[in-house]
Short mmCIF file of C-alpha atoms and ligand atoms in Angstrom, two decimals:
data_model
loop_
_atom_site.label_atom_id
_atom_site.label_comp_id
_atom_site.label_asym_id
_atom_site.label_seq_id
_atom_site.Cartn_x
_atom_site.Cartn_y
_atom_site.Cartn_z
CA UNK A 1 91.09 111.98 80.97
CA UNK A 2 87.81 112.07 82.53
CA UNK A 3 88.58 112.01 86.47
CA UNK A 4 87.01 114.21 88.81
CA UNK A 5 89.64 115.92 90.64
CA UNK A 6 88.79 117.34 94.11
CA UNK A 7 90.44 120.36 95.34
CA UNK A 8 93.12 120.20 97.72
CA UNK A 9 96.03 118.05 98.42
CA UNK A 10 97.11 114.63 97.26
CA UNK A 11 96.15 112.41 100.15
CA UNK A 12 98.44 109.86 98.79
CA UNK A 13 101.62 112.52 99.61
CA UNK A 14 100.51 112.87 103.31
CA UNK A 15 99.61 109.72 103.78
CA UNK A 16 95.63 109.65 103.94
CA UNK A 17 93.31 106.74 103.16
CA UNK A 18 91.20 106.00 100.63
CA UNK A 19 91.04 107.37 96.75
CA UNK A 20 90.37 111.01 96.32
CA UNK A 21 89.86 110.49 92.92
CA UNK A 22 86.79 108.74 91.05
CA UNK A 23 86.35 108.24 87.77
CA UNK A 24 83.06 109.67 85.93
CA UNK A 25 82.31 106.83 84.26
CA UNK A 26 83.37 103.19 86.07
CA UNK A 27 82.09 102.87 89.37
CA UNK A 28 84.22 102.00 92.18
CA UNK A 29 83.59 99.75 94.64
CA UNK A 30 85.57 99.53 98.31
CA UNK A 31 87.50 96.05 99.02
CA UNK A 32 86.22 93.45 100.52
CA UNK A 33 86.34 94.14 104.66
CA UNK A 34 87.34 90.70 105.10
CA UNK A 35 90.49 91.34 103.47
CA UNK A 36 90.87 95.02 105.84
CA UNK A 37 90.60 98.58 104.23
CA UNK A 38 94.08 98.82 102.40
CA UNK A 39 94.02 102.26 103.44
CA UNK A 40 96.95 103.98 102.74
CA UNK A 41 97.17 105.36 106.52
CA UNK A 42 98.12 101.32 107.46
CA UNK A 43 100.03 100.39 104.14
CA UNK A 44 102.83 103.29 104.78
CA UNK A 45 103.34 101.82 108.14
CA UNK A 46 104.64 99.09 106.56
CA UNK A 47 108.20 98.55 106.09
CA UNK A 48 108.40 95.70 103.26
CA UNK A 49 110.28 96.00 99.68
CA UNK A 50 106.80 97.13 98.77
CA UNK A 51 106.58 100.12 100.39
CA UNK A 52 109.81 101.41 101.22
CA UNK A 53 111.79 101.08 97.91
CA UNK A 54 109.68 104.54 96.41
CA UNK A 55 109.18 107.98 98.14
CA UNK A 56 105.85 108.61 99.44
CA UNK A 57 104.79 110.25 97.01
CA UNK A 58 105.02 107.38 94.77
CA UNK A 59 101.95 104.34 94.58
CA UNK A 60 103.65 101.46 94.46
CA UNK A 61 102.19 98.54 92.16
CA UNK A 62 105.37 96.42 91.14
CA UNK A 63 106.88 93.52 93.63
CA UNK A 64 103.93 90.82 93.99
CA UNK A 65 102.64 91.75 97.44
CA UNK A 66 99.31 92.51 98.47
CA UNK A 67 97.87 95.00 99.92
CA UNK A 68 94.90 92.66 101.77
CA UNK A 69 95.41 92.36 105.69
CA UNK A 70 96.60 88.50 106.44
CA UNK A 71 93.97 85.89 107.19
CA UNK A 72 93.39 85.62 110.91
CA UNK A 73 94.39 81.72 111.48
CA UNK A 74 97.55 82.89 110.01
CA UNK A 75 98.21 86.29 112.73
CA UNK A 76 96.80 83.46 115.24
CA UNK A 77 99.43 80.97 114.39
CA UNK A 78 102.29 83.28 114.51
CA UNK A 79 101.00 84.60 117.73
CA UNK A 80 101.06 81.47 119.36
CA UNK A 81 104.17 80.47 118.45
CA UNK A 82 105.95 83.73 119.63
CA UNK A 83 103.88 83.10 123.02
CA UNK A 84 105.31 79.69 123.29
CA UNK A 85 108.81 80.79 122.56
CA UNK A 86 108.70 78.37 119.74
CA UNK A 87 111.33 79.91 117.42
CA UNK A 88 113.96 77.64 116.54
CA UNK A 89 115.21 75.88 113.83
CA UNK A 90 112.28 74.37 111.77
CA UNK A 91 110.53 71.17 111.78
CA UNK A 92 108.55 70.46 109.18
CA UNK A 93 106.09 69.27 111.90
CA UNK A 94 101.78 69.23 109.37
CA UNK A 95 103.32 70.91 106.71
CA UNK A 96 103.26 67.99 104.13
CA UNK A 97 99.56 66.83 105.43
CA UNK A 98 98.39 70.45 105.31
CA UNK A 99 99.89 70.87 101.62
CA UNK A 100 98.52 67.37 100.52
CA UNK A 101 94.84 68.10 102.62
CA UNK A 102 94.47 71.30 100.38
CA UNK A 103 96.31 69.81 96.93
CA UNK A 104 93.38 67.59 97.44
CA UNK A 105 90.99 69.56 97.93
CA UNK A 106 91.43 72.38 95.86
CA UNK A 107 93.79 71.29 92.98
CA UNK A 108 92.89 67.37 92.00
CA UNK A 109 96.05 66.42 93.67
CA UNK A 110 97.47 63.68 95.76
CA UNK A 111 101.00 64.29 96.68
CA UNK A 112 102.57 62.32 98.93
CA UNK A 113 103.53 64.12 102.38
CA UNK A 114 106.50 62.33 102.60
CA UNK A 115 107.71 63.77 99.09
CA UNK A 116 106.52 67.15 100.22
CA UNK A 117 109.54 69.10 101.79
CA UNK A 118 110.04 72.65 103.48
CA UNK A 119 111.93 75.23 102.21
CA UNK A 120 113.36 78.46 102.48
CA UNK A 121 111.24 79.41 99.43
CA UNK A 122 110.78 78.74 95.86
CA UNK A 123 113.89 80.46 93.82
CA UNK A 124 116.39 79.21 96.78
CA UNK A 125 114.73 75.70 96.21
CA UNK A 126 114.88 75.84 92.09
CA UNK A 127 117.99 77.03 92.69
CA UNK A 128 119.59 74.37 94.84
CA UNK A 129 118.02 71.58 93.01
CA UNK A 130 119.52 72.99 89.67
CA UNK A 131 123.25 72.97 91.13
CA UNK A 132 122.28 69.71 91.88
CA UNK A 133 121.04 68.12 88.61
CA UNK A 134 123.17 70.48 86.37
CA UNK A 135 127.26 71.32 86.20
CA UNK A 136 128.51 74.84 86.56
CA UNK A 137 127.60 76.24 82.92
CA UNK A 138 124.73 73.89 82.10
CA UNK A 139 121.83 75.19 80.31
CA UNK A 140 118.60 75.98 81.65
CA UNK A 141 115.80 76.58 79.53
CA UNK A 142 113.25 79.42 80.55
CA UNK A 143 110.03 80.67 78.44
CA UNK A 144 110.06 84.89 78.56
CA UNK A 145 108.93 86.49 79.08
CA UNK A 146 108.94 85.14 82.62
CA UNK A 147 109.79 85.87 86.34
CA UNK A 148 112.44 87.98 86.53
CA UNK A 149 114.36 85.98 89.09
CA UNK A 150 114.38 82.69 86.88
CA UNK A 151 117.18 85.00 85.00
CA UNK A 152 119.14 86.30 87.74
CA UNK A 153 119.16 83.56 90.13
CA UNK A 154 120.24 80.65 87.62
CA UNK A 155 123.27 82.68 86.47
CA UNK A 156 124.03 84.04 90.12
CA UNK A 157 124.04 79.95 90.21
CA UNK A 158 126.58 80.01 87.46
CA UNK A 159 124.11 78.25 85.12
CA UNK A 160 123.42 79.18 81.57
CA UNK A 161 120.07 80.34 80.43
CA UNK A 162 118.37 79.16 77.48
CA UNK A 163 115.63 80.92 76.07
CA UNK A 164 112.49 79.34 74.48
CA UNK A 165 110.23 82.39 74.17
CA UNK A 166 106.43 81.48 75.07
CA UNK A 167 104.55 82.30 71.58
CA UNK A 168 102.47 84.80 70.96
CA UNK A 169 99.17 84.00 70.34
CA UNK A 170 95.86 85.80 69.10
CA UNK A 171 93.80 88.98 71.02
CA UNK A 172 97.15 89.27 73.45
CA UNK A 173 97.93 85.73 74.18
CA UNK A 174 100.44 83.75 74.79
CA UNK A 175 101.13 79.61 74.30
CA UNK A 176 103.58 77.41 75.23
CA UNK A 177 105.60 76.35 72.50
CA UNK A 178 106.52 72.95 71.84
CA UNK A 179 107.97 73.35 69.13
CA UNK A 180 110.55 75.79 70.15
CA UNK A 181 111.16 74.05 73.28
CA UNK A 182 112.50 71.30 71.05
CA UNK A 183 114.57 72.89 69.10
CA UNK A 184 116.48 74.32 72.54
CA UNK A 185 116.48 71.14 74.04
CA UNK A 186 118.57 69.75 71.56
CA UNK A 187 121.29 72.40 72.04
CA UNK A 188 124.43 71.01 73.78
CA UNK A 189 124.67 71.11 77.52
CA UNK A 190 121.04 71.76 78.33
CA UNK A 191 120.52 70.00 81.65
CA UNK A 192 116.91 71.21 82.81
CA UNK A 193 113.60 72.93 82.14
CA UNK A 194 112.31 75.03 84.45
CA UNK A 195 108.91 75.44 83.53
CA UNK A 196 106.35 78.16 84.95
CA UNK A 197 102.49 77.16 85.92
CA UNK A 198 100.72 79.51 86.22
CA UNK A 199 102.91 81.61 84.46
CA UNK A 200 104.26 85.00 85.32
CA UNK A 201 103.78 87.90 84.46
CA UNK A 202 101.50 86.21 81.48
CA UNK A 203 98.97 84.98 83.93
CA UNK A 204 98.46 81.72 81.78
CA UNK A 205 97.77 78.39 83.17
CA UNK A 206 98.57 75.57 81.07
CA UNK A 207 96.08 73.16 79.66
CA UNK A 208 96.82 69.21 80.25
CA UNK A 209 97.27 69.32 76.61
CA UNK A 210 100.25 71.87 76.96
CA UNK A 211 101.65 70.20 79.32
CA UNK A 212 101.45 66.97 78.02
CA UNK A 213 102.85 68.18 74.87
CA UNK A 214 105.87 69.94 77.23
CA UNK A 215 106.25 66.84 79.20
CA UNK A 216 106.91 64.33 75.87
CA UNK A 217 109.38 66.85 74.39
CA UNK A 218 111.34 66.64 77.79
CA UNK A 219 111.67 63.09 78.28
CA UNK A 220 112.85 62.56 74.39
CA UNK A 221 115.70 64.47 75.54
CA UNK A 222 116.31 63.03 78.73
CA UNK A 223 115.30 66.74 79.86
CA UNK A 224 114.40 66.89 83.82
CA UNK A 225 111.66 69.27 84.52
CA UNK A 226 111.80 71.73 87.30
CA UNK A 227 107.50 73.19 88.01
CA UNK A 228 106.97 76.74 89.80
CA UNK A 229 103.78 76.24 90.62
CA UNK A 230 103.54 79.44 93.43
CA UNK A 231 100.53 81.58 91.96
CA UNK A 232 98.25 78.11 91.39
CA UNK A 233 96.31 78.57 94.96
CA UNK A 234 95.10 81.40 93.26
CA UNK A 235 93.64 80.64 89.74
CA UNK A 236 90.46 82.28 89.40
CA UNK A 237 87.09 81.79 88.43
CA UNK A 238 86.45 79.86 85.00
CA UNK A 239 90.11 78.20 84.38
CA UNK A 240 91.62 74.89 86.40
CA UNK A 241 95.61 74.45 87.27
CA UNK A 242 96.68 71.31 86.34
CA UNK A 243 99.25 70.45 88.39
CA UNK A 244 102.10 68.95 86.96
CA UNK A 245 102.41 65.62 89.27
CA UNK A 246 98.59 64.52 88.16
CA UNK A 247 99.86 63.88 84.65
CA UNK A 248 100.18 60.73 83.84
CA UNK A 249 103.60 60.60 81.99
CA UNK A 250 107.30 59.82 83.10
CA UNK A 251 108.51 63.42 82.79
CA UNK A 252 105.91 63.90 85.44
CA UNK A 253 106.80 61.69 88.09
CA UNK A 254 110.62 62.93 87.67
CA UNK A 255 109.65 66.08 87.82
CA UNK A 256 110.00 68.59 91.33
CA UNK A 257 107.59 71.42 91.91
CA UNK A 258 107.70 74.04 93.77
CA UNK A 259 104.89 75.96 95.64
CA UNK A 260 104.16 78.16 98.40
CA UNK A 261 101.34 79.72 100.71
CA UNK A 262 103.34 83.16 100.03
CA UNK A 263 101.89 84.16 97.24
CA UNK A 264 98.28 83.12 98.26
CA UNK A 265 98.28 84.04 101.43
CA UNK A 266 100.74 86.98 101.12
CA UNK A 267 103.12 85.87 103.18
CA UNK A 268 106.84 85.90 101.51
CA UNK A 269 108.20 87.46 104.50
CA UNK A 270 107.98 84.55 106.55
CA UNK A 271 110.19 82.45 104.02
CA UNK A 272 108.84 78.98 103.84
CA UNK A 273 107.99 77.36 100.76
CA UNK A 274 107.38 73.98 99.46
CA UNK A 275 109.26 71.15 97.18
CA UNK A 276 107.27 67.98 95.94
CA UNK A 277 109.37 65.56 94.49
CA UNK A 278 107.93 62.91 92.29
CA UNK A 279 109.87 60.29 92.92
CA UNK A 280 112.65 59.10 95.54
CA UNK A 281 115.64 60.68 93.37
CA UNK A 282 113.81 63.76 94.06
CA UNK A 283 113.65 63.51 97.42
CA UNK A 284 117.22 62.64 97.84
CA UNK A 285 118.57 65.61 96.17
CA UNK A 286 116.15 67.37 98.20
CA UNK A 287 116.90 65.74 101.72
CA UNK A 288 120.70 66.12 100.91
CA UNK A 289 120.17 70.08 100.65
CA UNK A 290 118.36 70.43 103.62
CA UNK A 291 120.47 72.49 105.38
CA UNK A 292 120.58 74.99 102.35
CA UNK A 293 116.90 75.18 102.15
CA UNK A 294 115.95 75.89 105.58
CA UNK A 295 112.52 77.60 106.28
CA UNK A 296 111.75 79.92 108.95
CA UNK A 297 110.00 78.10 111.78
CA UNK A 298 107.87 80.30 111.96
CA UNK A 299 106.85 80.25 108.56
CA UNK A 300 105.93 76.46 108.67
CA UNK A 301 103.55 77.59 111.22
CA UNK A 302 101.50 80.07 108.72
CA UNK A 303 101.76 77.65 105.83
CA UNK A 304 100.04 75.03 107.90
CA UNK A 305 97.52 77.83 109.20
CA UNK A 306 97.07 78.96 105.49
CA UNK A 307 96.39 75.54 103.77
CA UNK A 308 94.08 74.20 106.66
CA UNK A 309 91.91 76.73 108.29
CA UNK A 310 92.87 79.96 106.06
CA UNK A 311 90.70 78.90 102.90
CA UNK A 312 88.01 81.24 103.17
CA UNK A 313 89.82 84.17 103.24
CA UNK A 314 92.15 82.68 100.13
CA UNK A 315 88.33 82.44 98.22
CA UNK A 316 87.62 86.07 99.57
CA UNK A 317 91.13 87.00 97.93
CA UNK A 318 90.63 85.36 94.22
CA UNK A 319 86.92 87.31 94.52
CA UNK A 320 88.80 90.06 94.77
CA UNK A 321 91.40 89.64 92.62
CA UNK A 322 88.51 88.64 90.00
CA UNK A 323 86.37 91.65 90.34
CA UNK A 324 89.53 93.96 90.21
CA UNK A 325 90.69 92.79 86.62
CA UNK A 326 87.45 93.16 85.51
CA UNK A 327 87.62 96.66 87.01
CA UNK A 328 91.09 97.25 85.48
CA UNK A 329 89.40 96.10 81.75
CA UNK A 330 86.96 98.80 82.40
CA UNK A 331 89.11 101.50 83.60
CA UNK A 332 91.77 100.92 80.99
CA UNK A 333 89.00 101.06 78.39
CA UNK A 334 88.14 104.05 79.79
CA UNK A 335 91.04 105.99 80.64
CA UNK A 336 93.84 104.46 78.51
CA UNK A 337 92.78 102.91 75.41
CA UNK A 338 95.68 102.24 73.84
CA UNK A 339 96.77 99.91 76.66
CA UNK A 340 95.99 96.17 75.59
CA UNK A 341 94.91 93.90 78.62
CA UNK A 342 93.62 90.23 78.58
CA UNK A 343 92.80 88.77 81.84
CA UNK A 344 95.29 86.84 83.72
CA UNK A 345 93.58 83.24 84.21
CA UNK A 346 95.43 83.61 87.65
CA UNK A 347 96.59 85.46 90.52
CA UNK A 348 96.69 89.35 90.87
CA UNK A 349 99.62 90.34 87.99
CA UNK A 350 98.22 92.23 85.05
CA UNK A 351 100.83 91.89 81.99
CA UNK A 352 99.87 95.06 80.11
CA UNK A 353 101.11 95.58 76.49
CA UNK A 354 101.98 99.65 76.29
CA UNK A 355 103.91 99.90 73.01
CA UNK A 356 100.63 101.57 71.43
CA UNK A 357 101.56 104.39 74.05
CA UNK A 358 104.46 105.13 72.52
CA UNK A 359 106.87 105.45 76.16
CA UNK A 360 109.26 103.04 74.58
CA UNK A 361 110.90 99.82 76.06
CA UNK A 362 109.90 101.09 78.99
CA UNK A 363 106.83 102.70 79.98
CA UNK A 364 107.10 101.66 83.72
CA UNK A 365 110.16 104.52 83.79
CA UNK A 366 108.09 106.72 82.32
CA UNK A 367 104.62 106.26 84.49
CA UNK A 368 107.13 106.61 87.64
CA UNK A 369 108.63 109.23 86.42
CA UNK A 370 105.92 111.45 84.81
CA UNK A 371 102.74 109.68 86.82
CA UNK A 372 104.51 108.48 90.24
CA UNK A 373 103.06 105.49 90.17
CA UNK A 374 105.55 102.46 89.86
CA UNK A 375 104.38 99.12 88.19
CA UNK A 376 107.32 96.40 87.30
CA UNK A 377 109.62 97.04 84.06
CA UNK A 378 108.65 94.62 81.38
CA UNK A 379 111.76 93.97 79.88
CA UNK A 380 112.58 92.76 83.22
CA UNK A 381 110.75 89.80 82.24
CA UNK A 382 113.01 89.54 78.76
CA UNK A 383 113.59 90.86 75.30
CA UNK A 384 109.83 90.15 74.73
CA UNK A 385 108.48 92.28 77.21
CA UNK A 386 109.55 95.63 75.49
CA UNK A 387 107.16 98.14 75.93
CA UNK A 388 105.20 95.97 77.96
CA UNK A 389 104.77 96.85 82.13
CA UNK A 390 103.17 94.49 84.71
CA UNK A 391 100.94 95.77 87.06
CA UNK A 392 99.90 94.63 90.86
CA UNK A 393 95.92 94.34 91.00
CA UNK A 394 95.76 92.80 94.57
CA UNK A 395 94.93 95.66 96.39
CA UNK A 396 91.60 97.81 96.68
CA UNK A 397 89.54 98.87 93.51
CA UNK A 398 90.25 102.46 94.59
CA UNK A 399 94.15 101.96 94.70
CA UNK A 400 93.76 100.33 91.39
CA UNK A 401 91.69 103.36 90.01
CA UNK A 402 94.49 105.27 91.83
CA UNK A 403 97.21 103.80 89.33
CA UNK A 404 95.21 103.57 86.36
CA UNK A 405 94.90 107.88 86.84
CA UNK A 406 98.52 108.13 87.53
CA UNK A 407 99.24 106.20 84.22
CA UNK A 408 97.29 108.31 82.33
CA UNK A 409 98.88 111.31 83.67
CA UNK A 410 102.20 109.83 82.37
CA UNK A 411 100.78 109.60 79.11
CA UNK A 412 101.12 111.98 76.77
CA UNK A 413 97.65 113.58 75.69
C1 PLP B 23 106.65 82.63 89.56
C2 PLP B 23 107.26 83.01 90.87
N1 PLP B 23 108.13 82.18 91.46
C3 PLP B 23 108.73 82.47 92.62
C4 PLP B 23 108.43 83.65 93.27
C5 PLP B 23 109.13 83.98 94.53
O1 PLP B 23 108.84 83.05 95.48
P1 PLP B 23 109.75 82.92 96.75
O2 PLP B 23 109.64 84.22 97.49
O3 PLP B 23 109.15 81.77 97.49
O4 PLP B 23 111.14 82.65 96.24
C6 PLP B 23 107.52 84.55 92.71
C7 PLP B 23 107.23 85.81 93.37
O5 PLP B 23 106.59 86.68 92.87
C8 PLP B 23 106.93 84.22 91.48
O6 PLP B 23 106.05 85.03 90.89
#
């Protein structure tokens, strides 16, 4: 496959840092230091999902952390409010003035701070707010593939899901589908959209047009529309998140979204996300739950750290994140040409299509298995993502070379 091998033992089974392995062809360069070393020596210390679910021996590159050491105003924040003592229940406190200083900033968008609520994170929060607005066994339309949870959580919520597939579109795309969407939202029962901006594991961000076009087709049929909007901090270079609230149509202003600093700061663990109603039905379903969708105190701390004064390392990250998937294009060209990738217009996710490979419905089973490398199960996502397997890319170009080897070792010559 074209890698030069050195001799000796697999650092990655004992634990050393750094990528023994380069390939001839792509150069590989190291992360950025801003964002630390990712050296495997630190990441085993850790004890998240991430890195304790697989045997050493095993690169992990499925749930959507990062590897990239946390921003400092962030480890500052934290630290200060464990030296105060200050870990109670939460107050919202400059979390609606941080999100709507940065929505402002960064994404074209007002939102009201007073409309802005904390939460314990975005699935509990889309999953209150649909008990709320739907009755046990209501439908709930989705767009696969997409987030796994969006399945899971709705039914755990006793909720039915409704599928209106996202269409496939030319050289590995995907659309949303209007047209489909329609047809579902005239089945009986359907109470709510939850809709998915940018989406994952596709790594599209919807147009205005889109969204406009999603927006009418929801408020013919009296449709409320739910927004995850967790991966749009980090869109990158050359395409714009439109955030749902900035349109200029009545779906929009009933709408809720939900965001995060988690994702774009990599900080899930300290469980605080966001809500933004649109309106003051919104926020009373929202206020009325607020004992359900409690944040960590602590949490509302980082998020206000992260949207203020963690910015620059959030443009060091999408850098990164940029430079990898053009790194991951090159290696996959390289090393596994059957694999088809298009570039995710956001965050670090990389949806690849496999079936040309031949590992069946799913090839992340068989690049565990046969590679020891573990990327996320595509038909997770749905029926559509057969033979399909989603890959983490926020982490060093050398881990990412790392995985791309290991999947080619899984792959039959
Ligand atoms: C689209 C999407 N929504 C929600 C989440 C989870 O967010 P939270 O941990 O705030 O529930 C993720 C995590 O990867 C995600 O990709």
């Amino acid at each position: 496959m074209g890698w030069a091998r050195p001799a000796g033992r697999d650092r990655y089974e004992t634990g050393g840092s750094g990528s023994p392995y380069q390939p001839r062809r792509t150069t590989i360069r190291s992360v950025d230091p801003v964002l630390g070393d990712c050296s495997l020596t630190s990441l085993r210390k850790r004890n998240s999902h991430k890195w304790r679910t697989y045997p050493p021996d095993v690169l992990p590159a499925f749930v959507a952390e990062m590897d990239f050491d946390p921003a400092e105003p962030i480890k500052d924040a934290v630290r200060a409010a464990l030296a105060a003592g200050d870990l109670g229940y939460p107050h919202k406190g400059f979390l609606g003035e941080a999100f709507a200083e940065f929505a402002a900033d960064r994404l074209g968008w007002s939102p009201d701070p007073d409309l802005i609520f904390a939460i314990s994170d975005v699935m509990t929060g889309i999953s209150e707010v649909v008990q709320a607005i739907t009755p046990p066994g209501g439908g709930v339309v989705i767009n696969p593939p997409v987030y796994s949870p969006f399945f899971f959580r709705l039914e755990l919520a006793g909720r039915r899901i409704v599928q209106a597939p996202l269409a496939p579109a030319a050289g590995g795309n995907y659309d949303v589908d209007p047209d489909g969407l329609d047809r579902v939202l005239a089945e009986p029962g359907v109470g709510a959209y939850l809709l998915c901006n940018p989406h994952n594991p596709v790594g599209r961000v919807w147009s205005r047009d889109q969204l406009i076009a999603v927006a009418e087709v929801c408020d013919r049929h009296g449709v409320p529309v739910l927004v995850d909007e967790i991966h749009a901090p980090l869109v990158l270079p050359g395409s714009e998140h439109v955030p749902f609230h900035t349109l200029d149509h009545p779906a929009a202003r009933r709408a809720i979204v939900f965001t995060s600093a988690s994702k774009g700061w990599n900080i899930p663990g300290l469980k605080c996300g966001i809500a933004v109603a649109g309106d003051s039905a919104g926020a009373a379903i929202l206020a009325q739950r607020w004992d359900a969708l409690l944040a960590s105190h602590l949490g509302v701390h980082a998020s206000v750290a992260a949207f203020r004064e963690a910015r620059p390392w959030l443009d060091a990250v999408v850098a990164q994140i940029d430079s990898n998937s053009e790194l991951l294009t090159r290696l996959l060209a390289e090393h596994l040409p059957q694999v088809r990738y298009r570039r995710a217009q956001a965050s670090f996710l990389a949806w690849l299509d496999c079936r040309e490979l031949e590992l069946g419905d799913d090839p992340a089973a068989e690049f565990v298995a046969r590679g020891r490398v573990a990327l996320s199960p595509g038909p997770d996502f749905g029926s559509e993502g057969r033979g399909f397997a989603r890959l983490n890319i926020g982490t060093s170009p050398e881990l990412i070379a790392e995985a791309v080897r290991r999947m080619a070792m899984a792959t039959p010559a």
